[in-house]
Every structure is written in C-alpha cells, then in structure tokens.
mmCIF file of C-alpha atoms in Angstrom:
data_model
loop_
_atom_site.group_PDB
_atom_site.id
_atom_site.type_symbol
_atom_site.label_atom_id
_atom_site.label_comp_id
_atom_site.label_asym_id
_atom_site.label_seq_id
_atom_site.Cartn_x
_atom_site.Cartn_y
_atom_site.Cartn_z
ATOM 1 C CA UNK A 13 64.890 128.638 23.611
ATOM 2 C CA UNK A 14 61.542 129.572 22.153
ATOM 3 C CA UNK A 15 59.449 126.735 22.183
ATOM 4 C CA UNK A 16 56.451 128.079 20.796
ATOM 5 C CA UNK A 17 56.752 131.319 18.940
ATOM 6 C CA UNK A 18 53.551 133.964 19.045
ATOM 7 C CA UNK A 19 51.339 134.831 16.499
ATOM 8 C CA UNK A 20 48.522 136.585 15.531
ATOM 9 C CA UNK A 21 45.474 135.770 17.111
ATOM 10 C CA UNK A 22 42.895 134.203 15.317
ATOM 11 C CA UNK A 23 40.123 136.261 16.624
ATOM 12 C CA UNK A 24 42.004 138.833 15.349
ATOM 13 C CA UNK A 25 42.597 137.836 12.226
ATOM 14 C CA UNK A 26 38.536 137.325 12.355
ATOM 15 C CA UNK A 27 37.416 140.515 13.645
ATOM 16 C CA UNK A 28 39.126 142.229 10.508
ATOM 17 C CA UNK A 29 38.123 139.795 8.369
ATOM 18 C CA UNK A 30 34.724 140.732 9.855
ATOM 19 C CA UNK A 31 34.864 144.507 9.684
ATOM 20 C CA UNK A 32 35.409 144.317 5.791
ATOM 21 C CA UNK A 33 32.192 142.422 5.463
ATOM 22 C CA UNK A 34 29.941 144.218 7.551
ATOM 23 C CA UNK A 35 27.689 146.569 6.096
ATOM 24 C CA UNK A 36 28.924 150.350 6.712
ATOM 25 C CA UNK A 37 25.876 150.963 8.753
ATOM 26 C CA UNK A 38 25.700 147.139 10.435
ATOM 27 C CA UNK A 39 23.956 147.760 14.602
ATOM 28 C CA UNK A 40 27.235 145.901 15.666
ATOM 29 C CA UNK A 41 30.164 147.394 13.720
ATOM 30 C CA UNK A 42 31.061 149.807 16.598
ATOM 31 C CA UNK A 43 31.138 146.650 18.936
ATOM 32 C CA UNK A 44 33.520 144.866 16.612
ATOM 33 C CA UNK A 45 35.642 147.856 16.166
ATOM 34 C CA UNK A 46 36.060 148.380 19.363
ATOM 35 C CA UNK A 47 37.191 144.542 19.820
ATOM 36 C CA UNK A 48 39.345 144.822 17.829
ATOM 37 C CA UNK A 49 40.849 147.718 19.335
ATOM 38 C CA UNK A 50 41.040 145.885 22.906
ATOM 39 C CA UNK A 51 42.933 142.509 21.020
ATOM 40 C CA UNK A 52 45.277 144.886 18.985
ATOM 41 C CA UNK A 53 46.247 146.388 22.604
ATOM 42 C CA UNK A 54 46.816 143.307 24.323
ATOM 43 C CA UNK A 55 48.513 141.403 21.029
ATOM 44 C CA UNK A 56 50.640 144.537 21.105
ATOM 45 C CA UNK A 57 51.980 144.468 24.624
ATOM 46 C CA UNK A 58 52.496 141.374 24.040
ATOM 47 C CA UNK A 59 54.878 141.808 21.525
ATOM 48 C CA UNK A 60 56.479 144.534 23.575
ATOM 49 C CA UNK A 61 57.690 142.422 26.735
ATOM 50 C CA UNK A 62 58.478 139.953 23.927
ATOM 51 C CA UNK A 63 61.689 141.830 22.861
ATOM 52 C CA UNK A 64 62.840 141.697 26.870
ATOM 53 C CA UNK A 65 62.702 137.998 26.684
ATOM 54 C CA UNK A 66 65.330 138.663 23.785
ATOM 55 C CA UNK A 67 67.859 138.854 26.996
ATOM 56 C CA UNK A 68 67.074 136.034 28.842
ATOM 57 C CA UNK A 69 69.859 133.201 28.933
ATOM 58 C CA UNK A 70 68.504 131.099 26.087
ATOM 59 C CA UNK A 71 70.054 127.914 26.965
ATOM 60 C CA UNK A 72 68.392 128.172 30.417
ATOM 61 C CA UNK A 73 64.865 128.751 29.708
ATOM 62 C CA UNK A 74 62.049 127.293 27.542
ATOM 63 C CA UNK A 75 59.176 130.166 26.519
ATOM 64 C CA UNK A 76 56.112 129.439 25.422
ATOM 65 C CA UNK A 77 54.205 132.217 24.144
ATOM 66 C CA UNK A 78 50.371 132.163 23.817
ATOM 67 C CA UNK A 79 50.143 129.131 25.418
ATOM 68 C CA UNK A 80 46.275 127.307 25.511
ATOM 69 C CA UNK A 81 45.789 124.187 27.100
ATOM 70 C CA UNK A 82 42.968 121.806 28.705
ATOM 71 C CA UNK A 83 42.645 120.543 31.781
ATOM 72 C CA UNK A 84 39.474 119.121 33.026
ATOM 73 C CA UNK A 85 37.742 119.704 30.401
ATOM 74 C CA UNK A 86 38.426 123.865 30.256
ATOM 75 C CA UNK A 87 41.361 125.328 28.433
ATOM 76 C CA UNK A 88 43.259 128.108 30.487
ATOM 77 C CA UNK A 89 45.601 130.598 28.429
ATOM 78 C CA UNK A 90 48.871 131.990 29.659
ATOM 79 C CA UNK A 91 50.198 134.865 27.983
ATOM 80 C CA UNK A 92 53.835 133.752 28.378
ATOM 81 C CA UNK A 93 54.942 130.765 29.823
ATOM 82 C CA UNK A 94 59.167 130.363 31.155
ATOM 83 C CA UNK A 95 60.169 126.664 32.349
ATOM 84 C CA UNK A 96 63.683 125.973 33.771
ATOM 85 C CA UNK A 97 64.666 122.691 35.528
ATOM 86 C CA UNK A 98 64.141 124.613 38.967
ATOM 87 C CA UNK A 99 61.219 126.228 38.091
ATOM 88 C CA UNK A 100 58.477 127.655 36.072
ATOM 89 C CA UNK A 101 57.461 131.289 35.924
ATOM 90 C CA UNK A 102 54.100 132.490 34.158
ATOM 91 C CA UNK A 103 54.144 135.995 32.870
ATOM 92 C CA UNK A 104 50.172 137.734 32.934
ATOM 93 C CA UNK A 105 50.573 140.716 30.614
ATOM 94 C CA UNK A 106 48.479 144.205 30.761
ATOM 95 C CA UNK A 107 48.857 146.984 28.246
ATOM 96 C CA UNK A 108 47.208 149.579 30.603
ATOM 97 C CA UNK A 109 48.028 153.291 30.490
ATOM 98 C CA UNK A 110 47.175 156.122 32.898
ATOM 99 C CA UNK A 111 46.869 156.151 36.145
ATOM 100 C CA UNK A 112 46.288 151.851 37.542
ATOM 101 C CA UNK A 113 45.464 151.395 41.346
ATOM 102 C CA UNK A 114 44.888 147.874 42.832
ATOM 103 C CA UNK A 115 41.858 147.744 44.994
ATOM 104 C CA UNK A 116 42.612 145.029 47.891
ATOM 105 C CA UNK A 117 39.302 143.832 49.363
ATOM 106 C CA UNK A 118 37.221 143.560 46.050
ATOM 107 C CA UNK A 119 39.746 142.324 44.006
ATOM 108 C CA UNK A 120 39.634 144.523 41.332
ATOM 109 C CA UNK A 121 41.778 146.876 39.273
ATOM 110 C CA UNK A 122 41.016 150.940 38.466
ATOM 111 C CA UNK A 123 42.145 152.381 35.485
ATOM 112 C CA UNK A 124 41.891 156.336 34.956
ATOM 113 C CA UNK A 125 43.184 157.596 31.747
ATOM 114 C CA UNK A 126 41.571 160.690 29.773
ATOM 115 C CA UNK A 127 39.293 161.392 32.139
ATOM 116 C CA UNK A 128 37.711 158.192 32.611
ATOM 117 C CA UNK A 129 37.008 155.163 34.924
ATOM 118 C CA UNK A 130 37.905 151.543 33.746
ATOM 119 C CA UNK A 131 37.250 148.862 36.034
ATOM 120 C CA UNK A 132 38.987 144.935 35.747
ATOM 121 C CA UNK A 133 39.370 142.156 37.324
ATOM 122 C CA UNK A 134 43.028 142.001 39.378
ATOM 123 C CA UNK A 135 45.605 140.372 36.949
ATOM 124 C CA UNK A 136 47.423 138.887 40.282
ATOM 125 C CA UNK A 137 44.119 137.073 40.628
ATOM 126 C CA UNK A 138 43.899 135.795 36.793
ATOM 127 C CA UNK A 139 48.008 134.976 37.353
ATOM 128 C CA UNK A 140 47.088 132.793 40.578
ATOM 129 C CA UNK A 141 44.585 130.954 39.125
ATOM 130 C CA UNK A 142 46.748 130.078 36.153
ATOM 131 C CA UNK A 143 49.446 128.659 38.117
ATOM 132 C CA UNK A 144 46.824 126.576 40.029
ATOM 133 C CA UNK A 145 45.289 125.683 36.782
ATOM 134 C CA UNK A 146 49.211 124.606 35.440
ATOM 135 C CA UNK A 147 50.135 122.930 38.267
ATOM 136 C CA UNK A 148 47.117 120.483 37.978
ATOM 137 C CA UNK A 149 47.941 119.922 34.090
ATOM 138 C CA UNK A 150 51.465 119.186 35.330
ATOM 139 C CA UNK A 151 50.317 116.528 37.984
ATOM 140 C CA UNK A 152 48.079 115.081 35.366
ATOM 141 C CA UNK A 153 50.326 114.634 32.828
ATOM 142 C CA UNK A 154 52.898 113.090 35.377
ATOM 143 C CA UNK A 155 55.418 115.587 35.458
ATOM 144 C CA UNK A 156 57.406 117.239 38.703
ATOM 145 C CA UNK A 157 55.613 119.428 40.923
ATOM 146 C CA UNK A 158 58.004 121.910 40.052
ATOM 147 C CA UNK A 159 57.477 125.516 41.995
ATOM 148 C CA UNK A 160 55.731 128.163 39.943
ATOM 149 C CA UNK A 161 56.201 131.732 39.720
ATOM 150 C CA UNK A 162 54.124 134.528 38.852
ATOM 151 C CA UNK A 163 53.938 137.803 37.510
ATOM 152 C CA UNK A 164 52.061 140.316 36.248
ATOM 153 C CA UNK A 165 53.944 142.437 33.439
ATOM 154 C CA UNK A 166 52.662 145.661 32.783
ATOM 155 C CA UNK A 167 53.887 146.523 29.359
ATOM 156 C CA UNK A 168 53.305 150.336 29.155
ATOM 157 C CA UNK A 169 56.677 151.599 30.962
ATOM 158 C CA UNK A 170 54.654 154.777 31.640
ATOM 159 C CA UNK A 171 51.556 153.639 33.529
ATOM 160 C CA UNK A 172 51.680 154.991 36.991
ATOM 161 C CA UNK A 173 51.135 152.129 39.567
ATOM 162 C CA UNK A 174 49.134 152.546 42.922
ATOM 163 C CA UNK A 175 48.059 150.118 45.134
ATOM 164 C CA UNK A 176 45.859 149.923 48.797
ATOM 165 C CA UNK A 177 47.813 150.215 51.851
ATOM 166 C CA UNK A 178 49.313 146.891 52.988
ATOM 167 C CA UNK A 179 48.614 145.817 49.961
ATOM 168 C CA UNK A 180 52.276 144.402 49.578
ATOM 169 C CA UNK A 181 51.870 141.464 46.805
ATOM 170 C CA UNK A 182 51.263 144.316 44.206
ATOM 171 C CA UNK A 183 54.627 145.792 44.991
ATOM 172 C CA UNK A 184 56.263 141.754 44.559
ATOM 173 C CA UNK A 185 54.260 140.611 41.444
ATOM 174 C CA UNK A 186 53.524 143.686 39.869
ATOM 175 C CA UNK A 187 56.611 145.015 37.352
ATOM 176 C CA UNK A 188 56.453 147.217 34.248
ATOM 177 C CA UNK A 189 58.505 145.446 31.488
ATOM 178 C CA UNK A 190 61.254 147.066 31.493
ATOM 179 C CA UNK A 191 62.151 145.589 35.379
ATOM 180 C CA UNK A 192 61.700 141.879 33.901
ATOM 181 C CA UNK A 193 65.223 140.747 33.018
ATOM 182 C CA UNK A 194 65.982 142.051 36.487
ATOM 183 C CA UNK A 195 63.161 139.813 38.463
ATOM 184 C CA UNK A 196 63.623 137.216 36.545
ATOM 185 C CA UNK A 197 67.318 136.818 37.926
ATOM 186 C CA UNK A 198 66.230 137.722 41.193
ATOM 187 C CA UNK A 199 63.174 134.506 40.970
ATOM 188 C CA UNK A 200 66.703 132.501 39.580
ATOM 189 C CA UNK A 201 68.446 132.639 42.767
ATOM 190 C CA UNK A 202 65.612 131.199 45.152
ATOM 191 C CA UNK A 203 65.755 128.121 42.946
ATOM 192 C CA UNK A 204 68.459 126.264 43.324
ATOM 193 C CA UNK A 205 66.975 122.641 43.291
ATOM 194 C CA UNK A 206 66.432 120.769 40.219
ATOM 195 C CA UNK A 207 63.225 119.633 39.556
ATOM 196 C CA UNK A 208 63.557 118.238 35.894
ATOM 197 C CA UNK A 209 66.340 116.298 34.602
ATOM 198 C CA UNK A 210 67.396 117.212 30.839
ATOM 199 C CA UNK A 211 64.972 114.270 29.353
ATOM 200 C CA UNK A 212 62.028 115.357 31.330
ATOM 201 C CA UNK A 213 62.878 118.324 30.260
ATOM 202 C CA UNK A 214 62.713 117.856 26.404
ATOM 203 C CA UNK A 215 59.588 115.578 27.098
ATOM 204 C CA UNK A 216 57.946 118.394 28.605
ATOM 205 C CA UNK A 217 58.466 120.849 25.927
ATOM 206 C CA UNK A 218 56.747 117.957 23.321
ATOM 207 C CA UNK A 219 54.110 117.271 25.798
ATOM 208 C CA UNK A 220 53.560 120.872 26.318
ATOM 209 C CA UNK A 221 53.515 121.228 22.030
ATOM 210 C CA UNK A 222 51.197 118.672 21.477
ATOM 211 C CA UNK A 223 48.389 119.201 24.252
ATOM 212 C CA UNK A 224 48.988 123.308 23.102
ATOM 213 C CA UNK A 225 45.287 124.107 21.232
ATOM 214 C CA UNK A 226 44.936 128.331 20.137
ATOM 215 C CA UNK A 227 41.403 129.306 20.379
ATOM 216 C CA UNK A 228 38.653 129.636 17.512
ATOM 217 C CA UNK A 229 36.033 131.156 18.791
ATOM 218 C CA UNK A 230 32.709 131.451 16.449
ATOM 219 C CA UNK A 231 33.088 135.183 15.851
ATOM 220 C CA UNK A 232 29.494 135.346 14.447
ATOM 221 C CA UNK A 233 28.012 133.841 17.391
ATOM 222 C CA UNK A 234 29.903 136.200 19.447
ATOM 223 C CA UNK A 235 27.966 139.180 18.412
ATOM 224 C CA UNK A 236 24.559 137.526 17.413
ATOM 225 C CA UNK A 237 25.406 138.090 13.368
ATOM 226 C CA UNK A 238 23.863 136.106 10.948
ATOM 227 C CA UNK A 239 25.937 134.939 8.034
ATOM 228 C CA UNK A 240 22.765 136.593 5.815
ATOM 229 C CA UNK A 241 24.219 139.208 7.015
ATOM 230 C CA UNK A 242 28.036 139.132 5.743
ATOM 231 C CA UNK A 243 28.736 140.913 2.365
ATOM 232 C CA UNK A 244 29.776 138.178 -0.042
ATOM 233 C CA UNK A 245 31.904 138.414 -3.429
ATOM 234 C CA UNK A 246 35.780 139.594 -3.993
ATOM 235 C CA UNK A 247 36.684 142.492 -2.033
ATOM 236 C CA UNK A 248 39.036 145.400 -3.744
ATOM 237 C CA UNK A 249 41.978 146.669 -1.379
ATOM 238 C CA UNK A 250 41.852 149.726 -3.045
ATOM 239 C CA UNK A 251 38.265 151.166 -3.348
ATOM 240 C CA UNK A 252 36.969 148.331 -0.544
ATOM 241 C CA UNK A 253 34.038 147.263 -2.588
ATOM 242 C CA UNK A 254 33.013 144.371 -3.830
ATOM 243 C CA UNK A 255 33.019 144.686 -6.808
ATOM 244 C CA UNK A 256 36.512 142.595 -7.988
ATOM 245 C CA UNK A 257 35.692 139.597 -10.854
ATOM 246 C CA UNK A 258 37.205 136.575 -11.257
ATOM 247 C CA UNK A 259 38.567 135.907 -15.201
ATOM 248 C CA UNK A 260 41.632 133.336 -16.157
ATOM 249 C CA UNK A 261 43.142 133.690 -12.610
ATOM 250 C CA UNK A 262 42.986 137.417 -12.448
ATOM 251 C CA UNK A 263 40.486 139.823 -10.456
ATOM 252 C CA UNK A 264 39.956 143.132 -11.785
ATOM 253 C CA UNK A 265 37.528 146.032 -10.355
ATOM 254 C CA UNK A 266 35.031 146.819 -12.236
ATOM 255 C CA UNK A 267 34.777 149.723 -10.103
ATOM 256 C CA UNK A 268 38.124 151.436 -9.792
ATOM 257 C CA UNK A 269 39.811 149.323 -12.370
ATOM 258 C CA UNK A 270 42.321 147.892 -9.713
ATOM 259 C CA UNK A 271 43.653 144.609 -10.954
ATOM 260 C CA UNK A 272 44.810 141.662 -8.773
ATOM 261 C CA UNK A 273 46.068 137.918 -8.602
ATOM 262 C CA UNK A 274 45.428 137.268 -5.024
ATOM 263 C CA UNK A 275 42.062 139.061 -3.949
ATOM 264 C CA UNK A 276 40.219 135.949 -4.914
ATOM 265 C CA UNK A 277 41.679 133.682 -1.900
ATOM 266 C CA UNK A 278 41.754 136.501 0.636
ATOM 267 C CA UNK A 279 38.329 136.148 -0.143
ATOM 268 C CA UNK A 280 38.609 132.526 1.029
ATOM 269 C CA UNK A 281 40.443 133.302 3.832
ATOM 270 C CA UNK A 282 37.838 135.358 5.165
ATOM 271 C CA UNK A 283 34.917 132.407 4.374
ATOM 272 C CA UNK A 284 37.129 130.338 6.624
ATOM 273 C CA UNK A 285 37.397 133.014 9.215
ATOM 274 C CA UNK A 286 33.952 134.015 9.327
ATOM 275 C CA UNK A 287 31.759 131.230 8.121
ATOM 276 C CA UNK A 288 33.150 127.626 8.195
ATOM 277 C CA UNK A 289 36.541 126.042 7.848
ATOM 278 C CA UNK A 290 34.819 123.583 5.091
ATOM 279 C CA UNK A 291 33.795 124.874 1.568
ATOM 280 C CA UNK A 292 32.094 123.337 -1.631
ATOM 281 C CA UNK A 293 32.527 124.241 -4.859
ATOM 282 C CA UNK A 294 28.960 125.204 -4.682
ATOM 283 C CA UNK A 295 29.367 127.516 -1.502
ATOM 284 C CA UNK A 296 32.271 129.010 -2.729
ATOM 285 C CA UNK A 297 30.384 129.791 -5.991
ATOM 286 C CA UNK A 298 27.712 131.662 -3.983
ATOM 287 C CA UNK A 299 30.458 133.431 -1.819
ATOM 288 C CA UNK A 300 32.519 134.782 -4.480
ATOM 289 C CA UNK A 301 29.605 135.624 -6.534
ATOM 290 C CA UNK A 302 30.858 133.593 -9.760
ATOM 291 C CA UNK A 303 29.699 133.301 -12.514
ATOM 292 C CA UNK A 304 29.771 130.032 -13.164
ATOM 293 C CA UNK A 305 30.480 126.523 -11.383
ATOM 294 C CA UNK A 306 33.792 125.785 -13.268
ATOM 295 C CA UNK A 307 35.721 128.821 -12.091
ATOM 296 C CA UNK A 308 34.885 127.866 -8.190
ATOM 297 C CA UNK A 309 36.230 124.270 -9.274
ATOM 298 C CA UNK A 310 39.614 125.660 -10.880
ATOM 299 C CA UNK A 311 39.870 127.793 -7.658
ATOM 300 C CA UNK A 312 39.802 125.007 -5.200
ATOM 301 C CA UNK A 313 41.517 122.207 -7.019
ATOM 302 C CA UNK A 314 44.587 125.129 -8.433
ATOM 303 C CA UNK A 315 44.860 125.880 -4.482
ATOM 304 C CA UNK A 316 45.495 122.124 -3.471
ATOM 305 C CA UNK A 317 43.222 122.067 -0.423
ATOM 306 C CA UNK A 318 43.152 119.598 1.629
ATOM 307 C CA UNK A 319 39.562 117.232 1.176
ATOM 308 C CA UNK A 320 37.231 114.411 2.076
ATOM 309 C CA UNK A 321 34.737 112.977 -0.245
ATOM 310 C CA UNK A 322 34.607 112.599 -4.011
ATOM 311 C CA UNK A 323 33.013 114.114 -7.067
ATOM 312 C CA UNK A 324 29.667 116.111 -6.238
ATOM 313 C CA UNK A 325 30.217 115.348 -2.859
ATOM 314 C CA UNK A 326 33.352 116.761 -2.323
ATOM 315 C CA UNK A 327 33.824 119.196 0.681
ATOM 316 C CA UNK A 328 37.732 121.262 1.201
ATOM 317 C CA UNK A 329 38.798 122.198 4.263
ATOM 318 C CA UNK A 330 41.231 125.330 5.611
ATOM 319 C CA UNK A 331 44.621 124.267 5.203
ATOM 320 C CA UNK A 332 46.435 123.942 8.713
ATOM 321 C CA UNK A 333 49.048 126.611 7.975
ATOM 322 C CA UNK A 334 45.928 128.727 7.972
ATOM 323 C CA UNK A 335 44.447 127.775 10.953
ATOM 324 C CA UNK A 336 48.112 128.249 12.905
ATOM 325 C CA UNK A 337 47.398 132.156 11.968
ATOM 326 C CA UNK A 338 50.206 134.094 10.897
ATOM 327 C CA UNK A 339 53.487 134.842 12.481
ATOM 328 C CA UNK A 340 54.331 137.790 14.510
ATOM 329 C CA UNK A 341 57.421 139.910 13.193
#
C-alpha cells in the first residue's frame, strides 16, 4: 500500500514562487534558476521509479515516499522508503545522465555529460548512512530491529554506469529503474523471517505518519535575499507584471487587460512561501498593494483562514492543506 503518497516539494513550490518576484536583473536569479533546475531533476526521477513501484505486490509492502524524520535532534530524508514484515528496503534515487563512474577510495561519484565534469558525493554512502540513521529511529521508537536494505536507483535508464576495479558493491546496490521490480524479488527471498507481526505492523505505519515532518527551509535566507527585495502586488499570468487590481472579488490588468478571480490568493500563496506563514490584514494590505484596509479584510475573512487573536490584533496563518504542498499526478 502507499502509505504516504509524494508531492511537490515545498522548496519547490518556493523557488518558483521566488523567480516570479525577483527583479529581472536580481545578482541571484541565475542561482535560483538553476535550483530549481537541480529540484525539478530530482522531483522528476522521482516520479519516474515511482510508476515501477506501480508493480510491486501491494498487499506486501508499505511505501513511503519522501519520507523526513528526526532522530537525535537531525531529520534524515529518504527518497523512498519499502517496509515488509521481513524487512525494510530504502530506495536513494539519482536522475544522472551521461557517462557516471564510482570512484572507490575517495568516495565520490563522476559525472561526464556534454562535455563536462560533475563531481558528488557516492549515493551508496548517503544510502548507508540512512539505514544507520533508520535503524536508530526504529530502536528508539521501540520497534524490531528488522534488517534493512539498500539501494541506489538510478532513474535515467540510459546513464552508462562505471565503477573502480573491485569495486563490487556498485555492481549489488547500484540498479537503473527499470531492474527494480526484479531486485526487489530477489532482496524478497533472503528474508524469510518475520520481524513484525500484522499489529506492529499497522502501528508502525501510524508511528511512521505522525513523527513524518517535510522540510521548510527559509528560501530567503538561503540565498542572502532580503524581503525589500521581493516584488510585491498581484501578479498577471499572462503579461507577468504586476500590475493586476483587486475590485469586488475580481483582478483585472491594467496592463494587458487580462481579467482573473484567483490571481489575488496566488498572491498569498507566494507571501506564505516566501515571507511568513502568518499575515495581517495590514501586511497583506502592503503586499498586495491595496488600496484600502477593507479589501485586505474581505480577502482574509472570505478565505476562512485559520487565526489567533482578535480584532486589531488579529494575525492568519497558512492553512495546513497548504503547507502539505500539492500532490504529484
């Protein structure tokens, strides 16, 4: 079964939030571009060994997907997560093209594609430490010391693999996608003891849903941007400037003429993305560059936000279906 679905990333939801309110000549808008590039990639490999999963005896596996949890006191990530009774294997997914050769003694991965040199760290590394990292939570949260698998998914079927001499583990942990279904029935038959009984099992699945936290990171912070520096007011989809106001519920360009009933909260969406998940009326006055105080106040009591306080003093916060980002399709 899927016990935790995937979805969008937050930070990418923020670094394109971002990109439509940086100024066209910002000093970091190549940076952020190219962020958002890299997350795209990865989000979209992802996806891709995603639909291999599809064949995977549902009744015999829980997945996890984008899992994020703490354990003392620093979250680890795993990029897919499969628990049985008899064991648990993590999946550590790349979306590298070209040519990728794993360098033995300094633990590092080369990547030549168009001519150029990439250098990471080894992804058979970053899978170890996970299941190290897992197998504490697991102790600490009282559950079976269950064996755990690795491996490292490569999710472009046409990178060509190369490795050091003697350098066997690549050639065990190391699959493109398409071989997953495959290894994952091969992992199957060297577990044949059962580790979990069927209540463990569910309570491990809630434990595992409640402890699971997806990252916010302060995207602003990230690239030393000043909120002085993010372009405020309702942005048009169609000529991408800001120039959309606010009257009776309606935005309209007064630019390209482009009328809309919805740019106004994707505005809000991106003030939660960007510069705090709480708003006042008076901040979001000063965002959306309204006119006056009462059209902020319709907005934010018409949307039913959640909020603390009362009157003057009233602050709204980002609804929680917001902050579980958007579902993958």
């Amino acid at each position: 079964m899927i016990a935790l679905e995937r979805v969008i990333p937050l930070i990418i939801l923020m670094l394109e939030a971002l990109l439509r309110r940086l100024p066209s000549g910002h000093s970091r808008r190549k940076e952020v571009e190219e962020s958002l590039r890299t997350q795209k990639a990865g989000y979209n490999g992802e996806k891709s060994v995603d639909y291999y999963l599809n064949f995977l005896d549902k009744e015999k596996f829980m997945i996890f997907k984008g899992l994020r949890l703490k354990n003392n006191g620093f979250f680890f990530q795993i990029d897919t997560l499969l628990i049985t009774p008899f064991f648990a294997l993590i999946l550590e997914i790349k979306n590298w093209g070209g040519e990728i050769h794993f360098d033995k003694n300094f633990c590092q991965v080369f990547q030549e594609k168009d001519g150029k040199t990439a250098v990471y760290t080894n992804p058979i590394s970053q899978a170890r430490l996970q299941t190290l990292r897992l197998r504490e939570w697991l102790k600490k949260n009282n559950f079976s010391d269950i064996p755990i698998e690795f491996l490292v998914v490569m999710s472009n079927n046409s990178s060509k693999l190369k490795a050091d001499t003697g350098y066997y583990e690549v050639f065990k942990k190391v699959i493109h996608e398409i071989r997953l279904v495959e290894i994952v029935s091969e992992i199957e038959k060297q577990h044949k003891k059962e580790y979990l009984s069927l209540n463990e099992f569910k309570k491990l699945k809630k434990n595992i849903l409640s402890k699971h936290t997806p990252h916010r990171p302060d995207i602003l912070k990230n690239f030393t941007i000043s909120t002085t520096e993010i372009l405020p007011g309702i942005h048009c989809s169609t000529c991408l400037s800001f120039s959309m106001k606010l009257h009776y519920g309606r935005c309209h360009c007064s630019q390209c003429g482009n009328p809309s009933v919805t740019a106004h909260l994707e505005a809000i969406k991106d003030y939660f993305l960007l510069i705090s998940p709480n708003l006042t009326n008076s901040e979001l006055n000063r965002f959306l560059k309204l006119d006056n105080d009462k059209k902020a106040y319709w907005i934010l009591t018409s949307m039913n936000l959640p909020y603390t306080g009362t009157k003057r003093g009233r602050v709204y916060h980002e609804p929680p279906k917001w902050q579980a980002n958007t579902k993958s399709h």
